[in-house]
Coordinates of C-alpha atoms (C1' of nucleotides) in Angstrom, one line a residue:
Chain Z
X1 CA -21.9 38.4 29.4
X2 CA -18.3 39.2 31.0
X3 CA -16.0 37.4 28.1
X4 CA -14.3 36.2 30.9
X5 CA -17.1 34.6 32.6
X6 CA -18.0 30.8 31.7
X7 CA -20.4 29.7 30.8
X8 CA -23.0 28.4 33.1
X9 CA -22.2 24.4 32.4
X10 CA -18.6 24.8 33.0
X11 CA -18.9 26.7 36.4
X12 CA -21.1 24.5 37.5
X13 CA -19.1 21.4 36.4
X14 CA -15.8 23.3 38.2
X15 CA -17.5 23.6 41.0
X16 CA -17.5 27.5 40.7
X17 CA -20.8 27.9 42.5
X18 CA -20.4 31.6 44.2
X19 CA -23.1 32.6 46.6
X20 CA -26.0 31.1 48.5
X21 CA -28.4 33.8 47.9
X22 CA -32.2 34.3 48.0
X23 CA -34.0 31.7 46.3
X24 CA -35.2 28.2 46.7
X25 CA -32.5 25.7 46.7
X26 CA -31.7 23.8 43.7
X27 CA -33.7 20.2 44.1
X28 CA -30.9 18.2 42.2
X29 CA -27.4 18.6 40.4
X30 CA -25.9 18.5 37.0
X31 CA -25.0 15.1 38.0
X32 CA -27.7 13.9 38.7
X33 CA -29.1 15.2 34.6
X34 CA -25.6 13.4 33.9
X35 CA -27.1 10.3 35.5
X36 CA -30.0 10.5 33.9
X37 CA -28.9 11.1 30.3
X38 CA -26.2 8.9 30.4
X39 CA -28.1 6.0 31.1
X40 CA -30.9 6.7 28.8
X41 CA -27.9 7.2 26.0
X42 CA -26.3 4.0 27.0
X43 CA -29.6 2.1 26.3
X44 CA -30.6 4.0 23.4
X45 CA -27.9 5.7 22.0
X46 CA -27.4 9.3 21.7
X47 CA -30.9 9.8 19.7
X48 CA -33.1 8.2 22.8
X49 CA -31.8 11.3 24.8
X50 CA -33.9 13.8 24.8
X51 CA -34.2 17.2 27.3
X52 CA -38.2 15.7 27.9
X53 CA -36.8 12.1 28.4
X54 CA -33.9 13.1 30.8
X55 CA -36.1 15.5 32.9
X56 CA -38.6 12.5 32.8
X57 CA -36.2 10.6 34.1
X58 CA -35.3 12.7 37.3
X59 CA -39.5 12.8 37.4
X60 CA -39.1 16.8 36.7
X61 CA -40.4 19.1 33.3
X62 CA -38.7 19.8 30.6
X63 CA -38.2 23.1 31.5
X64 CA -36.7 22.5 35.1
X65 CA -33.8 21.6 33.0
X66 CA -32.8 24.7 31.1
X67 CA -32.3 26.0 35.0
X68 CA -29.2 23.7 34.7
X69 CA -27.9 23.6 31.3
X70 CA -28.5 26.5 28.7
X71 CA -28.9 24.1 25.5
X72 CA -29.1 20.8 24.2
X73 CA -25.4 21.2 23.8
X74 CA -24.4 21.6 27.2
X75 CA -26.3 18.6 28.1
X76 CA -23.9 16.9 26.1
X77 CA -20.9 18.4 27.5
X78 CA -22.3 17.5 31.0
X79 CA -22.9 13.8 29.8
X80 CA -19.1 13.6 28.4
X81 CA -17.7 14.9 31.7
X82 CA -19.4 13.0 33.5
X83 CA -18.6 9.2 31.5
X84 CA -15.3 9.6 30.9
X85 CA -14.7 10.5 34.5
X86 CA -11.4 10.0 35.7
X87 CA -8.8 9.3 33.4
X88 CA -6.3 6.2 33.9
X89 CA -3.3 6.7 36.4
X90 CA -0.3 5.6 34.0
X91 CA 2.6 3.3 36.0
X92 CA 6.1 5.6 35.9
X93 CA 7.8 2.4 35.4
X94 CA 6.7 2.1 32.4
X95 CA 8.5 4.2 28.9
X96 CA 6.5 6.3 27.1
X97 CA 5.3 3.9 24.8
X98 CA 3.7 1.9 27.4
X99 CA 2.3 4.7 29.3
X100 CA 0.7 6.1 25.9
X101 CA -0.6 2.8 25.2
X102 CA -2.2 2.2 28.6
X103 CA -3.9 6.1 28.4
X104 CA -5.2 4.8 24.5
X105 CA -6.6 1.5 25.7
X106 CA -8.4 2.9 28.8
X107 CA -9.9 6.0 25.8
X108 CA -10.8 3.1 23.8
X109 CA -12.9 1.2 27.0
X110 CA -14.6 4.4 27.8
X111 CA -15.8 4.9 23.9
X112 CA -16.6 1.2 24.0
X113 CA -18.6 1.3 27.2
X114 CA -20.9 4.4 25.8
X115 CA -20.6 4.3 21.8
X116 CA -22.6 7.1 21.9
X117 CA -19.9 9.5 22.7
X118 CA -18.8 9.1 19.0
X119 CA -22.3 10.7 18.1
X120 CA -21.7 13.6 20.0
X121 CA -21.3 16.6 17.6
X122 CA -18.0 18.5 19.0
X123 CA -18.5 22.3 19.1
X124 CA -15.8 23.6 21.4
X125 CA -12.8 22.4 22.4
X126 CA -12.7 20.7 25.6
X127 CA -12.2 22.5 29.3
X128 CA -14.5 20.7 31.8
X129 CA -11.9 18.9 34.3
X130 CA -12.3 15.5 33.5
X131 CA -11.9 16.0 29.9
X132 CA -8.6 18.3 31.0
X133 CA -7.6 15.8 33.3
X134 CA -7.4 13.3 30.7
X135 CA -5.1 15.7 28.4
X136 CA -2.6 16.0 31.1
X137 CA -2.9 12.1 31.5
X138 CA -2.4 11.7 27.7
X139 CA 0.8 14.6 27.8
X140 CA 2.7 13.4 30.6
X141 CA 2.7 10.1 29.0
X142 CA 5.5 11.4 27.4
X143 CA 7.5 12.5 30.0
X144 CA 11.1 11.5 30.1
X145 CA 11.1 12.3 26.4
X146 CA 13.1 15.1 24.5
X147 CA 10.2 16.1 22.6
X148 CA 8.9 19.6 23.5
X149 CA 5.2 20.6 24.9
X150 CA 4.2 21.8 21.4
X151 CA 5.2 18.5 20.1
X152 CA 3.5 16.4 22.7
X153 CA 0.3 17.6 22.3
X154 CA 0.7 16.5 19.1
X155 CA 1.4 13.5 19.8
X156 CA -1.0 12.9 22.3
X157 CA -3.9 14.5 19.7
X158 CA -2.4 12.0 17.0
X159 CA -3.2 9.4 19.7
X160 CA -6.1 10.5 20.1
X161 CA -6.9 11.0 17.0
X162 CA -6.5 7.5 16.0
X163 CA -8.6 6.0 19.2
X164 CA -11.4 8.0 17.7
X165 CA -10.9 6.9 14.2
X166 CA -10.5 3.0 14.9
X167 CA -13.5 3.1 17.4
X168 CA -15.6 5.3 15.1
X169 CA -15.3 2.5 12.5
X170 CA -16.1 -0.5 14.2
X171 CA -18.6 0.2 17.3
X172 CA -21.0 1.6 14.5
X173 CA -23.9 1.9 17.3
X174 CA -24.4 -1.8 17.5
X175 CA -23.7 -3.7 20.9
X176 CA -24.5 -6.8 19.7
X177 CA -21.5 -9.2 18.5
X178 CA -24.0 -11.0 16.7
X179 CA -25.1 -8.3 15.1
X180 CA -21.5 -7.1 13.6
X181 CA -20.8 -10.1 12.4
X182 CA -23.7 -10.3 10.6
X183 CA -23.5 -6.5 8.9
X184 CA -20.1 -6.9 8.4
X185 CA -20.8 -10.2 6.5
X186 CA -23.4 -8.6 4.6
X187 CA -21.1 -5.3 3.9
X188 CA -18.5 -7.6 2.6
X189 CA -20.7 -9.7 0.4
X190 CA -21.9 -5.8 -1.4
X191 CA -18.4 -4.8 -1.6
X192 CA -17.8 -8.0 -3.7
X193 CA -20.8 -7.6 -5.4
X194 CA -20.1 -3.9 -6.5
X195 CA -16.2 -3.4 -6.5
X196 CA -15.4 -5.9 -9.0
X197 CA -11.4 -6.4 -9.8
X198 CA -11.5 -4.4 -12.7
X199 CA -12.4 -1.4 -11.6
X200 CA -11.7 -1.4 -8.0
X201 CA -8.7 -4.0 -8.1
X202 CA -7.6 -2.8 -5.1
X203 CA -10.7 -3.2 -2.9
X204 CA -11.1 -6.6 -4.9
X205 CA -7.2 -7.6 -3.5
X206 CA -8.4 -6.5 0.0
X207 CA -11.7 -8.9 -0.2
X208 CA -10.0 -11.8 -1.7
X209 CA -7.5 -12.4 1.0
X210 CA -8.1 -12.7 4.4
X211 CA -11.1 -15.2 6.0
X212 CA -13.8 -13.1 7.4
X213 CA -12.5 -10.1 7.2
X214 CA -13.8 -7.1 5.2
X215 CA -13.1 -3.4 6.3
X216 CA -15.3 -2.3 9.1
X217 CA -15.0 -5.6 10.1
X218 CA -13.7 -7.1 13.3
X219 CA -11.6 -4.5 14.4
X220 CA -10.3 -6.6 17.6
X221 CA -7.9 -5.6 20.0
X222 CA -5.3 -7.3 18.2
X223 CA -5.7 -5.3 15.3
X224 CA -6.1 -2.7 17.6
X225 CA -3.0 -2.2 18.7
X226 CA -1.2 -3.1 15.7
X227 CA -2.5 0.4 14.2
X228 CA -1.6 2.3 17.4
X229 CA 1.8 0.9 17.0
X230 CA 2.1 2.4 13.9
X231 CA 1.3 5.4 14.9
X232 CA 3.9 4.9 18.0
X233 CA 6.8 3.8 15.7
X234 CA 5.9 7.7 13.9
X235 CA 6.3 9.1 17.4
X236 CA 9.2 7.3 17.8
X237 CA 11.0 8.2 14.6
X238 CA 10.4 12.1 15.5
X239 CA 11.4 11.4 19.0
X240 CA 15.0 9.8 17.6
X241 CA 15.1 12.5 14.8
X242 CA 15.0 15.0 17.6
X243 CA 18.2 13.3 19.6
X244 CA 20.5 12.2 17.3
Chain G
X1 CA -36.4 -7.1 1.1
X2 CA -34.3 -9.9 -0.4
X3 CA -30.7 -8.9 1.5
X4 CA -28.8 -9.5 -2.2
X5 CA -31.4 -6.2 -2.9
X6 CA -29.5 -3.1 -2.5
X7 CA -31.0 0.1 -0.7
X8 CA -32.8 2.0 -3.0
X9 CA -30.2 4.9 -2.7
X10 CA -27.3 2.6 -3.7
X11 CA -29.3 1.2 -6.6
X12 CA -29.8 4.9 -8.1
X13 CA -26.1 6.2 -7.2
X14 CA -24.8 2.8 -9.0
X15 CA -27.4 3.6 -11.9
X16 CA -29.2 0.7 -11.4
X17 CA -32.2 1.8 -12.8
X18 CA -33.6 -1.8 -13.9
X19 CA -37.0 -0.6 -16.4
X20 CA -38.8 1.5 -17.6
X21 CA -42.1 0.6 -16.4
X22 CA -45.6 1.8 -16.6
X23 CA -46.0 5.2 -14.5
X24 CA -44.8 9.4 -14.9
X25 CA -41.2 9.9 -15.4
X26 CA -39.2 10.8 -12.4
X27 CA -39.0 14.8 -12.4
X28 CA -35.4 14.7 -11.5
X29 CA -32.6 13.1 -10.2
X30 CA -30.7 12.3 -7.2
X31 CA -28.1 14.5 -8.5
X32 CA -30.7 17.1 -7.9
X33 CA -31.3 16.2 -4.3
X34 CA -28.1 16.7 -3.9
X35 CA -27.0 19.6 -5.5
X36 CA -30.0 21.5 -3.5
X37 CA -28.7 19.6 -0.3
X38 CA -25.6 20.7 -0.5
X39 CA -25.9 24.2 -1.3
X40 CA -28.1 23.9 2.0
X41 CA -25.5 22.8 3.7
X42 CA -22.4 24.8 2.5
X43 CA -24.4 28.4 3.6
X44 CA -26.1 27.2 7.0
X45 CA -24.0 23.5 8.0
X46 CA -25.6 20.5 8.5
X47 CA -28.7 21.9 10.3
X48 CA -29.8 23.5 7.8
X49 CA -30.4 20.7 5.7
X50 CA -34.1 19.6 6.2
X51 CA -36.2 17.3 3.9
X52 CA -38.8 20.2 3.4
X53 CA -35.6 22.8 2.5
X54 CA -34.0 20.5 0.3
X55 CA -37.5 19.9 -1.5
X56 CA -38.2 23.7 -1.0
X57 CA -35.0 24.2 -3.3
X58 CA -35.9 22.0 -5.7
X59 CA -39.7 23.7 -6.0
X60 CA -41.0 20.3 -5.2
X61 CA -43.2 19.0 -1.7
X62 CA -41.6 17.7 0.8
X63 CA -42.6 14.3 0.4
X64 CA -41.6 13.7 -3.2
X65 CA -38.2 13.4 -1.6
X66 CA -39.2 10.1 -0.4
X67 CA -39.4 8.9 -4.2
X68 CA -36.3 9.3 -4.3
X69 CA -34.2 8.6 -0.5
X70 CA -35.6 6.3 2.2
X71 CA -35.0 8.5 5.0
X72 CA -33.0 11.5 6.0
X73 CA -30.0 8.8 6.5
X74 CA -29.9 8.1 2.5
X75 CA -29.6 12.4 1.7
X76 CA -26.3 12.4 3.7
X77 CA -25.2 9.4 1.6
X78 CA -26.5 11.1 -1.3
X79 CA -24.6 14.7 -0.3
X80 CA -21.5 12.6 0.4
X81 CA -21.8 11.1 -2.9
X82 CA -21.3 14.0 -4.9
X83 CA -19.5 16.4 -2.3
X84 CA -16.5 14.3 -2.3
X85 CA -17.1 13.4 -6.6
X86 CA -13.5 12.1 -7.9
X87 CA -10.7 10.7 -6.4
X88 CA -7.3 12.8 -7.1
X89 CA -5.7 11.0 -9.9
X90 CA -2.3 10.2 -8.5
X91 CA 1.0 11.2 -10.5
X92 CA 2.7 7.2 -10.6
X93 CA 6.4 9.0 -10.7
X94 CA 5.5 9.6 -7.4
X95 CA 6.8 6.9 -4.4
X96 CA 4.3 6.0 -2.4
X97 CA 4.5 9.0 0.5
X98 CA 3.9 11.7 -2.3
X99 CA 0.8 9.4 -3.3
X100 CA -0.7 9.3 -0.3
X101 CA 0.2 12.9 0.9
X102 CA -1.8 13.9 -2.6
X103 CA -4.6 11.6 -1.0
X104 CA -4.7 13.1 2.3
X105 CA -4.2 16.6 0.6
X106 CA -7.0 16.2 -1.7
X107 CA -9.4 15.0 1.5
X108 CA -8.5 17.5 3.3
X109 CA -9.5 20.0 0.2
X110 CA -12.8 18.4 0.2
X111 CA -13.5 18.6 3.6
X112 CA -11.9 21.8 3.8
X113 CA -15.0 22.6 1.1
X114 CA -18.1 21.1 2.6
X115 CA -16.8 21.5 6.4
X116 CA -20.7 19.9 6.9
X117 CA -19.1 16.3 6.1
X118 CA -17.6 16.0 9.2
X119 CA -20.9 16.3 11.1
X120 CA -22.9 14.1 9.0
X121 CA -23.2 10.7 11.4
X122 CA -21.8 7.8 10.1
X123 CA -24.0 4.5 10.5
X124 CA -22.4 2.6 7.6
X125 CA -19.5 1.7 5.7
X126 CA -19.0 3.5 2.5
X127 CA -20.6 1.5 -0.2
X128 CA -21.5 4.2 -2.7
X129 CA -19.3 4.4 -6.2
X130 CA -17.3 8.0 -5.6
X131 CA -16.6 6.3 -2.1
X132 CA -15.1 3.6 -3.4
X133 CA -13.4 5.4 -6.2
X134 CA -11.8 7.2 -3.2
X135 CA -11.0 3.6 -1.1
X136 CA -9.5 2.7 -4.4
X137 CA -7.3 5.6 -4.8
X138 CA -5.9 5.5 -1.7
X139 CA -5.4 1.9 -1.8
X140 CA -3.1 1.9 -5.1
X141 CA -0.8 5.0 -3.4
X142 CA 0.4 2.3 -2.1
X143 CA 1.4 -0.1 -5.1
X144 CA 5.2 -1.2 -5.5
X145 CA 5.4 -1.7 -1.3
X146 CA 5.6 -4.9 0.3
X147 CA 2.5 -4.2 1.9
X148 CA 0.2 -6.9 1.6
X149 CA -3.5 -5.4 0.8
X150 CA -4.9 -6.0 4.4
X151 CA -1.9 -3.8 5.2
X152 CA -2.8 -1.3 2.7
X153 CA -6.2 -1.0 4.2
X154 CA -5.0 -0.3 7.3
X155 CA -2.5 2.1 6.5
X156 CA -5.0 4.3 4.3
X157 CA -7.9 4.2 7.3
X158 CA -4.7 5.0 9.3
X159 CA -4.3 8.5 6.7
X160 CA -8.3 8.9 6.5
X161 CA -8.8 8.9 10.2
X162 CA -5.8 11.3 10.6
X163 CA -7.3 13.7 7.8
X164 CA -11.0 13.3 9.4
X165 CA -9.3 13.9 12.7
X166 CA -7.5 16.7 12.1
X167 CA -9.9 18.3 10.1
X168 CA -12.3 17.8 13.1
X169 CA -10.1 19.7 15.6
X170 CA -9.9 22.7 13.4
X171 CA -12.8 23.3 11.1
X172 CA -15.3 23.3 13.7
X173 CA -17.7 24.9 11.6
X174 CA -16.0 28.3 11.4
X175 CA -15.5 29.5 8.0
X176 CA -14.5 33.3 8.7
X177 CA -10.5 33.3 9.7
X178 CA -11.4 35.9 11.6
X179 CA -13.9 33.9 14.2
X180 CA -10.7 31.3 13.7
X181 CA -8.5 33.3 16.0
X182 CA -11.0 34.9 18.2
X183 CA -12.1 31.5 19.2
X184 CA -8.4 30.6 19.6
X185 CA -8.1 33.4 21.9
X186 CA -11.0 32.7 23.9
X187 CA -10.2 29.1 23.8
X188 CA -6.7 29.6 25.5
X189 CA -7.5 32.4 27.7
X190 CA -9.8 30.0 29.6
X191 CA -8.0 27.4 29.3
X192 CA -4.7 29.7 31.1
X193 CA -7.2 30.1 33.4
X194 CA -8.8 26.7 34.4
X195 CA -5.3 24.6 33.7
X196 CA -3.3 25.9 36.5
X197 CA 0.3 24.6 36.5
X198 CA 0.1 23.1 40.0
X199 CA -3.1 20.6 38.6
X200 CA -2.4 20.4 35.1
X201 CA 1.3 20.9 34.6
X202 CA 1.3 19.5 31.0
X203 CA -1.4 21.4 29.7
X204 CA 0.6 24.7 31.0
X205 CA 3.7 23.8 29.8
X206 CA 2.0 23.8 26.4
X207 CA 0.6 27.6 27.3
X208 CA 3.6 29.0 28.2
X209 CA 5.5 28.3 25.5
X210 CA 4.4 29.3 21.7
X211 CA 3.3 32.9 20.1
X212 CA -0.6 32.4 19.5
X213 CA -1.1 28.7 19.2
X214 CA -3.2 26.6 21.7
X215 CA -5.1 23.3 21.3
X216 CA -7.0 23.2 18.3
X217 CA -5.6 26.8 17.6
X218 CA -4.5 27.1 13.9
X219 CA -3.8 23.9 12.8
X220 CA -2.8 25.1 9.6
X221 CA -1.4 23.5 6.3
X222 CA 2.6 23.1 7.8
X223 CA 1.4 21.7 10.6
X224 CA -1.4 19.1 8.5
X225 CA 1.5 18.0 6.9
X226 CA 3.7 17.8 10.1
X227 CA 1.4 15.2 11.8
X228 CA 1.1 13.6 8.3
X229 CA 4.2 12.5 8.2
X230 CA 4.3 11.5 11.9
X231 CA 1.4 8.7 10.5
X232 CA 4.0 8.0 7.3
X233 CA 6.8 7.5 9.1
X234 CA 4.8 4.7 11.4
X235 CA 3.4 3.4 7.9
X236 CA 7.3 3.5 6.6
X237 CA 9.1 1.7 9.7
X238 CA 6.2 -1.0 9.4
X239 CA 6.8 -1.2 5.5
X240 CA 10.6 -1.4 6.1
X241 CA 10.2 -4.0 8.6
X242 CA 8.4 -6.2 5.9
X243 CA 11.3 -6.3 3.9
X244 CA 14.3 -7.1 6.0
Chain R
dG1 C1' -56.9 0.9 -25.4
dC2 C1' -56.6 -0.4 -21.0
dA3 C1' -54.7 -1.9 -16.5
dC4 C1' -51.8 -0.7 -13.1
dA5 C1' -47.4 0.6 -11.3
dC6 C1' -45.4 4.6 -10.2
dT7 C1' -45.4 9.6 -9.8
dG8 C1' -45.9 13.9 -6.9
dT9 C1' -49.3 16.0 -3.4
dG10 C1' -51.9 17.1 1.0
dT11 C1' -52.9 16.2 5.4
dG12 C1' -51.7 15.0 9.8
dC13 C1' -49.2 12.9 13.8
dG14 C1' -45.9 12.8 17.4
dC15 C1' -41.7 14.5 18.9
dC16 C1' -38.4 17.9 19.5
dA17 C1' -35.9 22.3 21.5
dT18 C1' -36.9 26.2 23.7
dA19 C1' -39.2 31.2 24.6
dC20 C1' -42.0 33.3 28.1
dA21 C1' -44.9 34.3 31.9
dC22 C1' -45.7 32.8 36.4
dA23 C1' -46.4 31.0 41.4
dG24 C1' -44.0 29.7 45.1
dA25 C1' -39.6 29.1 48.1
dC26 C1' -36.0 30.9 50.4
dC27 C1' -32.2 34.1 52.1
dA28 C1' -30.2 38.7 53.2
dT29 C1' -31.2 42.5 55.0
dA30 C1' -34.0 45.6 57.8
Chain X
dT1 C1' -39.2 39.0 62.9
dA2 C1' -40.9 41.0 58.7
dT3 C1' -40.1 41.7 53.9
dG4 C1' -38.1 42.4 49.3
dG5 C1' -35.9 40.4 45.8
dT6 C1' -34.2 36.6 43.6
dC7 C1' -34.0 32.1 42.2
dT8 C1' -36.6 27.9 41.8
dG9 C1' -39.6 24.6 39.1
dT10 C1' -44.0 24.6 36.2
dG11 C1' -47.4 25.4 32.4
dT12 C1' -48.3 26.8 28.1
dA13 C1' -47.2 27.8 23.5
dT14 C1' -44.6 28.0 19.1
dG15 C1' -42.3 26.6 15.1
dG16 C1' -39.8 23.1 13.2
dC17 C1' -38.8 18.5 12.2
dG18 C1' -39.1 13.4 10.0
dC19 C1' -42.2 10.7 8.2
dA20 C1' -46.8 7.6 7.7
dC21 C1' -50.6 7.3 4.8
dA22 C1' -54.2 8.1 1.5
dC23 C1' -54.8 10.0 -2.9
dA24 C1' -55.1 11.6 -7.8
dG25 C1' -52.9 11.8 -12.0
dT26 C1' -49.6 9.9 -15.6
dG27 C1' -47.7 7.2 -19.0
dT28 C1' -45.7 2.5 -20.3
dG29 C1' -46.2 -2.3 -21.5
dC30 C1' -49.4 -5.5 -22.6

DNA sequence: GCACACTGTGTGCGCCATACACAGACCATA
DNA sequence: TATGGTCTGTGTATGGCGCACACAGTGTGC
């Protein structure tokens, strides 16, 4: 293969389609596989997809698939394209600290609405469009500001970043609010049991305050956004170090 | 299973052994699991890792591994376990940033070491003793702030999600430098040619303008650091706003 | 000295990703 | 309009995986 040619998922998910030649037509599209896997993952998380299970799904074989998608992989690039869709349109009104927060918020609904994205091993760096789409969205957040393109997309990945982090913690697979409460009530109860103040005063400190709260625990909105604001106000103080 | 009952694994990582009670000695340890396991893992990643390697290793069957882990779940607990071994002892002359930065520094190392870590799905809070150890660690860089211990908590998830994240975006399983910068190359090469400045005006601006370094290009030790202290200063205005 | 809990083993099941050969469908060209 | 070549979806097969289960031997506490 040409280095410069891409590979087959990303063509197809740019639309890069070439020729109509010789051949039966294709009988579906990448989104419908997207369709397909992405609802089976949303029931069942990312282990209920499988290439026989998503082809079963569309009511073709296994193999019909590979036509489509050269690995397991790519399926899960298509499937990540594909739920994320669009990203958010940010209001020009707003400063960059609202605009950021309005891009992290809508990153947060989309990992909330299909947890399973967190399961998805990353390989590559991303370059289907909605997935650049949404890095421009997250950039020109920052618009307006002194800091320079290098310095944005660090920002933006910190952002990032931290969406990740905070959702990877607390939307461990389970849907249920039940169901958190009652692991994170059983994972603080171990955590007493096993880092006792002596040797783990710290952990102890962090157990003995608060009312229901251990560390995974209920990792609402409102604490939420307190963490993204600390990683704002760090933005912030580069941003003001850079105009002084 | 009475729910005070820890999982098996957690019993023997604790050294909870209980008795000695009628029946052949175990023929090894854990420990041995996860030696084999992760000198699975360090040659050939995650995948590589397989109940019947990891027993193959060890000269035993595949399912005597069962005597010893619950399921494949419990060996990544197990690998973690020992991969990550001691918290850095931190230097108490030290304020509070040089603490944590030896933190993040010595995560970093680790992960740096067993890249593997960072694919290894996480389904539960960390409950095992080197975990903790490392919680604990990171919790008392923190000692002599205002911060209140919820705080505390937050600010060191705040560090470990940076270091997990960042780590993420660069180590994708690449160990040879050289595959580094040809993937680098590749990487922004496509993206030059998919991110158009008309459509993605951000993301070009962010081409145009370094030597060799795109998105998850080298993201090497200044510029760890860099983004490090973008999450410290967010940690330091909150920490000076506690004390007014 | 004996019962029996606990050890490691062997076999086997169902599922997975995917390589490969193939029959038919369709379009470009003649 | 005929036909060649190419692309489609399909069937079959392979090697790996996690793990359930039945089993034989071992050694400790009674």
């Amino acid at each position: 293969m040409d280095e410069n040619e891409l590979p087959r998922v990303l063509q197809q998910l740019w639309g890069i389609e070439g020729r109509s030649r010789p051949g039966p037509k294709p009988a579906f599209h990448i989104s419908d596989i997207a369709r397909a896997a992405i609802k089976l993952a949303d029931a069942g998380g990312l282990a209920a997809v499988s290439m026989s299970k998503v082809a079963a799904e569309l009511g073709f074989t296994t193999m019909s698939l590979y036509r489509y998608v050269d690995a397991k992989d790519d399926l899960y690039v298509v499937m990540l394209e594909y739920a994320f869709a669009e990203p958010p349109v940010l209001d020009p009104a707003l400063d960059w600290r609202g605009r950021i927060t309005a891009w992290a918020e809508a990153f947060r609904d989309g990992l909330r609405r299909h947890p399973w994205i967190l399961q998805i091993p990353i390989q590559d760096p991303p370059l289907s469009p909605n997935q650049l789409a949404w890095m421009e969205s997250g950039l020109d957040a920052f618009d307006g500001t002194p800091l320079a393109p290098q310095d944005r997309l660090s920002a933006m990945l910190l952002v990032n970043i931290y969406v990740r982090g905070t959702a990877q913690l607390t939307a461990n697979m389970l849907t249920e609010p039940d169901e958190v409460r009652e692991a994170d009530r059983l994972y603080t109860q171990r955590l007493t049991m096993l880092a006792t103040p002596d040797r783990f005063p710290g952990i102890a400190a962090t157990l003995e305050q608060p009312l229901d709260e251990g560390y995974a625990g209920d990792f609402d909105v409102a604490e939420f956004t307190f963490g993204l604001n600390t990683v704002l106000d760090g933005i912030h103080t580069r941003i003001t170090r850079q105009t002084p």
